[in-house]
Amino acid sequence: MKMQTNLSIAVLISGNGSNLQAILNAIQYDHLPIRINAVISNNPNAYGLERAKKAHIPTYVLSQQEFTSRDHYDAALSTCLANCSPDLIVLAGFMRILGKSIIYKFENRIINIHPSLLPKYPGLNTHLQVIENQDSEHGCSIHFVDEHLDAGPLIAQVSLKVSKADNVATLKQKVHQAEYFLYPTVLNWFANKRIDISNSHVFLDKILIPTTGLKFLMTEN
Ligand code: GRF
């Protein structure tokens, strides 16, 4: 059996924070061996901040309006992250593109969750694109963050079937359910030091992960 570590993370949010809540629940109820050092939001009204406060986690708001340039914002965020000294930075609905200075400073230590089966549909409105293109499959992805938008090395995905009855709202809900499973699962791998990355190749238990990430299939019951 592997030794469990207490991985420390900083979670970056912009809104509801239901993924943050899923991580908090996994820590509280499923013994996910992780400590959240900080929750950082670029939006002062993000409901996720309330979730963090309720769980007695330090919160920080870095609102872009308070900064005169993107570089100043990134410098402040970088300092905030360095002060929290997390092992891993977890983007959970953070609706701002991280500057290159941050990505390079915390290279291979930032992960993101995205509501599509990357490399399909980086960016916004993923559910709508799935409906418009009549895709039969959709899902979510967790990947390392690099300098390209939603394009860093993939760690894992959940795929789910799209039915004819689905619309943007039902897909959003299904994908969220998949995300609430996937983030705690992947964070558990990190906490147990099971994930490595080298030259953009991702390994689980020293075994190379396919470039599409490890795939879980969500079935309807
Ligand atoms: C999630 O769907 C995530 O994939 C995307 O933003 C959404 C955040 O939702 N990056 P929440 O704030 O965790 O509820």
GROMACS .gro file of C-alpha atoms and ligand atoms in nm:
model
  235
    1MET     CA    1   0.000   0.000   0.000
    2LYS     CA    2   0.120   0.350  -0.081
    3MET     CA    3   0.188   0.609   0.185
    4GLN     CA    4  -0.069   0.886   0.177
    5THR     CA    5   0.059   1.242   0.183
    6ASN     CA    6  -0.113   1.563   0.271
    7LEU     CA    7  -0.097   1.743  -0.057
    8SER     CA    8  -0.162   2.114  -0.024
    9ILE     CA    9  -0.354   2.290  -0.297
   10ALA     CA   10  -0.477   2.636  -0.389
   11VAL     CA   11  -0.810   2.638  -0.572
   12LEU     CA   12  -0.882   2.916  -0.820
   13ILE     CA   13  -1.246   2.994  -0.892
   14SER     CA   14  -1.465   3.260  -1.052
   15GLY     CA   15  -1.818   3.151  -0.979
   16ASN     CA   16  -2.041   2.894  -0.817
   17GLY     CA   17  -1.759   2.670  -0.700
   18SER     CA   18  -1.949   2.342  -0.717
   19ASN     CA   19  -1.626   2.165  -0.813
   20LEU     CA   20  -1.461   2.320  -0.510
   21GLN     CA   21  -1.753   2.183  -0.307
   22ALA     CA   22  -1.700   1.835  -0.453
   23ILE     CA   23  -1.335   1.852  -0.343
   24LEU     CA   24  -1.435   1.978   0.003
   25ASN     CA   25  -1.688   1.694   0.033
   26ALA     CA   26  -1.429   1.437  -0.071
   27ILE     CA   27  -1.189   1.571   0.194
   28GLN     CA   28  -1.459   1.565   0.461
   29TYR     CA   29  -1.643   1.244   0.380
   30ASP     CA   30  -1.407   1.031   0.170
   31HIS     CA   31  -1.077   1.108   0.346
   32LEU     CA   32  -0.920   1.265   0.040
   33PRO     CA   33  -0.575   1.342   0.189
   34ILE     CA   34  -0.555   1.703   0.074
   35ARG     CA   35  -0.531   2.036   0.249
   36ILE     CA   36  -0.674   2.342   0.074
   37ASN     CA   37  -0.439   2.629   0.164
   38ALA     CA   38  -0.635   2.894  -0.016
   39VAL     CA   39  -0.929   2.967  -0.241
   40ILE     CA   40  -0.857   3.254  -0.477
   41SER     CA   41  -1.120   3.426  -0.688
   42ASN     CA   42  -1.102   3.700  -0.949
   43ASN     CA   43  -1.470   3.768  -0.881
   44PRO     CA   44  -1.560   3.920  -0.543
   45ASN     CA   45  -1.915   3.785  -0.575
   46ALA     CA   46  -1.822   3.424  -0.651
   47TYR     CA   47  -2.042   3.195  -0.445
   48GLY     CA   48  -1.746   2.959  -0.412
   49LEU     CA   49  -1.595   3.210  -0.167
   50GLU     CA   50  -1.887   3.142   0.069
   51ARG     CA   51  -1.831   2.769   0.037
   52ALA     CA   52  -1.464   2.818   0.128
   53LYS     CA   53  -1.542   3.042   0.426
   54LYS     CA   54  -1.791   2.787   0.556
   55ALA     CA   55  -1.512   2.529   0.544
   56HIS     CA   56  -1.274   2.773   0.725
   57ILE     CA   57  -1.042   2.803   0.428
   58PRO     CA   58  -0.858   3.133   0.374
   59THR     CA   59  -0.998   3.323   0.078
   60TYR     CA   60  -0.838   3.588  -0.142
   61VAL     CA   61  -1.004   3.809  -0.400
   62LEU     CA   62  -0.796   3.950  -0.681
   63SER     CA   63  -1.036   4.149  -0.891
   64GLN     CA   64  -0.903   4.258  -1.230
   65GLN     CA   65  -1.066   4.602  -1.192
   66GLU     CA   66  -0.814   4.683  -0.923
   67PHE     CA   67  -0.517   4.641  -1.155
   68THR     CA   68  -0.402   4.868  -1.431
   69SER     CA   69  -0.261   4.596  -1.653
   70ARG     CA   70  -0.260   4.221  -1.709
   71ASP     CA   71   0.106   4.209  -1.600
   72HIS     CA   72   0.024   4.377  -1.268
   73TYR     CA   73  -0.261   4.135  -1.214
   74ASP     CA   74  -0.041   3.835  -1.287
   75ALA     CA   75   0.231   3.966  -1.057
   76ALA     CA   76  -0.020   3.998  -0.770
   77LEU     CA   77  -0.166   3.653  -0.837
   78SER     CA   78   0.181   3.505  -0.857
   79THR     CA   79   0.274   3.659  -0.520
   80CYS     CA   80  -0.052   3.542  -0.365
   81LEU     CA   81   0.011   3.187  -0.491
   82ALA     CA   82   0.372   3.189  -0.374
   83ASN     CA   83   0.263   3.307  -0.026
   84CYS     CA   84   0.012   3.022  -0.002
   85SER     CA   85   0.287   2.782  -0.119
   86PRO     CA   86   0.061   2.507  -0.251
   87ASP     CA   87   0.206   2.186  -0.392
   88LEU     CA   88  -0.052   2.206  -0.670
   89ILE     CA   89  -0.269   2.483  -0.818
   90VAL     CA   90  -0.616   2.363  -0.906
   91LEU     CA   91  -0.824   2.565  -1.151
   92ALA     CA   92  -1.193   2.498  -1.091
   93GLY     CA   93  -1.395   2.731  -1.309
   94PHE     CA   94  -1.136   3.011  -1.306
   95MET     CA   95  -1.252   3.224  -1.599
   96ARG     CA   96  -0.927   3.404  -1.662
   97ILE     CA   97  -0.633   3.301  -1.873
   98LEU     CA   98  -0.319   3.269  -1.662
   99GLY     CA   99  -0.022   3.472  -1.780
  100LYS     CA  100   0.286   3.294  -1.908
  101SER     CA  101   0.491   3.419  -1.612
  102ILE     CA  102   0.266   3.223  -1.376
  103ILE     CA  103   0.258   2.915  -1.595
  104TYR     CA  104   0.637   2.904  -1.616
  105LYS     CA  105   0.685   2.983  -1.247
  106PHE     CA  106   0.457   2.697  -1.144
  107GLU     CA  107   0.540   2.472  -1.436
  108ASN     CA  108   0.378   2.126  -1.414
  109ARG     CA  109   0.206   2.228  -1.093
  110ILE     CA  110  -0.117   2.372  -1.235
  111ILE     CA  111  -0.414   2.160  -1.342
  112ASN     CA  112  -0.748   2.256  -1.491
  113ILE     CA  113  -1.088   2.097  -1.546
  114HIS     CA  114  -1.263   2.167  -1.873
  115PRO     CA  115  -1.618   2.074  -1.975
  116SER     CA  116  -1.542   1.892  -2.299
  117LEU     CA  117  -1.349   1.597  -2.431
  118LEU     CA  118  -1.034   1.790  -2.518
  119PRO     CA  119  -0.886   1.851  -2.768
  120LYS     CA  120  -1.246   1.905  -2.883
  121TYR     CA  121  -1.395   2.241  -2.791
  122PRO     CA  122  -1.138   2.441  -2.598
  123GLY     CA  123  -1.277   2.774  -2.475
  124LEU     CA  124  -1.638   2.861  -2.400
  125ASN     CA  125  -1.984   2.725  -2.485
  126THR     CA  126  -1.880   2.362  -2.507
  127HIS     CA  127  -2.228   2.218  -2.440
  128LEU     CA  128  -2.384   2.432  -2.714
  129GLN     CA  129  -2.123   2.318  -2.965
  130VAL     CA  130  -2.192   1.954  -2.878
  131ILE     CA  131  -2.565   2.007  -2.942
  132GLU     CA  132  -2.511   2.205  -3.262
  133ASN     CA  133  -2.272   1.944  -3.401
  134GLN     CA  134  -2.501   1.659  -3.294
  135ASP     CA  135  -2.215   1.483  -3.120
  136SER     CA  136  -2.297   1.147  -2.967
  137GLU     CA  137  -2.034   1.183  -2.696
  138HIS     CA  138  -1.940   1.460  -2.453
  139GLY     CA  139  -1.762   1.484  -2.120
  140CYS     CA  140  -1.493   1.659  -1.920
  141SER     CA  141  -1.116   1.662  -1.906
  142ILE     CA  142  -0.846   1.733  -1.650
  143HIS     CA  143  -0.514   1.848  -1.788
  144PHE     CA  144  -0.189   2.016  -1.693
  145VAL     CA  145  -0.195   2.383  -1.782
  146ASP     CA  146   0.057   2.506  -2.034
  147GLU     CA  147   0.078   2.831  -2.233
  148HIS     CA  148  -0.195   2.722  -2.477
  149LEU     CA  149  -0.564   2.756  -2.394
  150ASP     CA  150  -0.715   2.429  -2.265
  151ALA     CA  151  -0.445   2.235  -2.444
  152GLY     CA  152  -0.189   2.107  -2.191
  153PRO     CA  153  -0.112   1.736  -2.139
  154LEU     CA  154  -0.425   1.539  -2.055
  155ILE     CA  155  -0.452   1.339  -1.734
  156ALA     CA  156  -0.805   1.197  -1.740
  157GLN     CA  157  -1.145   1.230  -1.900
  158VAL     CA  158  -1.499   1.116  -1.831
  159SER     CA  159  -1.703   1.055  -2.142
  160LEU     CA  160  -2.080   1.029  -2.148
  161LYS     CA  161  -2.342   0.959  -2.412
  162VAL     CA  162  -2.543   1.246  -2.557
  163SER     CA  163  -2.906   1.152  -2.618
  164LYS     CA  164  -3.149   1.313  -2.861
  165ALA     CA  165  -3.338   1.457  -2.566
  166ASP     CA  166  -3.033   1.644  -2.432
  167ASN     CA  167  -3.003   2.021  -2.439
  168VAL     CA  168  -2.745   2.265  -2.303
  169ALA     CA  169  -2.895   2.251  -1.952
  170THR     CA  170  -2.906   1.871  -1.929
  171LEU     CA  171  -2.555   1.837  -2.069
  172LYS     CA  172  -2.425   2.095  -1.823
  173GLN     CA  173  -2.577   1.897  -1.540
  174LYS     CA  174  -2.440   1.562  -1.663
  175VAL     CA  175  -2.094   1.705  -1.717
  176HIS     CA  176  -2.097   1.858  -1.370
  177GLN     CA  177  -2.179   1.517  -1.220
  178ALA     CA  178  -1.884   1.373  -1.411
  179GLU     CA  179  -1.659   1.654  -1.287
  180TYR     CA  180  -1.755   1.593  -0.923
  181PHE     CA  181  -1.624   1.240  -0.967
  182LEU     CA  182  -1.317   1.326  -1.173
  183TYR     CA  183  -1.153   1.606  -0.973
  184PRO     CA  184  -1.142   1.417  -0.640
  185THR     CA  185  -1.025   1.103  -0.824
  186VAL     CA  186  -0.737   1.280  -0.996
  187LEU     CA  187  -0.644   1.475  -0.682
  188ASN     CA  188  -0.626   1.147  -0.495
  189TRP     CA  189  -0.369   1.029  -0.750
  190PHE     CA  190  -0.165   1.344  -0.691
  191ALA     CA  191  -0.193   1.309  -0.313
  192ASN     CA  192  -0.058   0.957  -0.339
  193LYS     CA  193   0.225   1.074  -0.567
  194ARG     CA  194   0.097   0.853  -0.846
  195ILE     CA  195   0.116   1.119  -1.119
  196ASP     CA  196   0.438   1.230  -1.285
  197ILE     CA  197   0.499   1.452  -1.582
  198SER     CA  198   0.812   1.466  -1.790
  199ASN     CA  199   0.855   1.639  -2.127
  200SER     CA  200   0.476   1.674  -2.150
  201HIS     CA  201   0.429   1.299  -2.103
  202VAL     CA  202   0.201   1.208  -1.812
  203PHE     CA  203   0.250   0.890  -1.610
  204LEU     CA  204   0.025   0.714  -1.360
  205ASP     CA  205   0.219   0.470  -1.141
  206LYS     CA  206   0.515   0.518  -1.381
  207ILE     CA  207   0.303   0.395  -1.674
  208LEU     CA  208   0.261   0.635  -1.964
  209ILE     CA  209  -0.093   0.769  -1.994
  210PRO     CA  210  -0.236   0.789  -2.348
  211THR     CA  211  -0.230   1.141  -2.491
  212THR     CA  212  -0.611   1.141  -2.465
  213GLY     CA  213  -0.585   1.092  -2.087
  214LEU     CA  214  -0.720   0.800  -1.887
  215LYS     CA  215  -1.080   0.751  -1.991
  216PHE     CA  216  -1.375   0.683  -1.761
  217LEU     CA  217  -1.716   0.608  -1.905
  218MET     CA  218  -2.024   0.749  -1.735
  219THR     CA  219  -2.327   0.526  -1.782
  220GLU     CA  220  -2.693   0.606  -1.728
  221ASN     CA  221  -2.865   0.402  -1.461
  222GRF     C1  222  -1.702   2.365  -1.472
  222GRF     O1  223  -1.790   2.312  -1.564
  222GRF     C2  224  -1.561   2.356  -1.522
  222GRF     O2  225  -1.539   2.249  -1.608
  222GRF     C3  226  -1.541   2.484  -1.596
  222GRF     O3  227  -1.615   2.580  -1.524
  222GRF     C4  228  -1.720   2.515  -1.454
  222GRF     C5  229  -1.711   2.559  -1.311
  222GRF     O4  230  -1.823   2.523  -1.237
  222GRF     N1  231  -1.402   2.514  -1.612
  222GRF     P1  232  -1.823   2.543  -1.079
  222GRF     O5  233  -1.789   2.688  -1.050
  222GRF     O6  234  -1.724   2.449  -1.020
  222GRF     O7  235  -1.964   2.512  -1.036
   0.00000   0.00000   0.00000
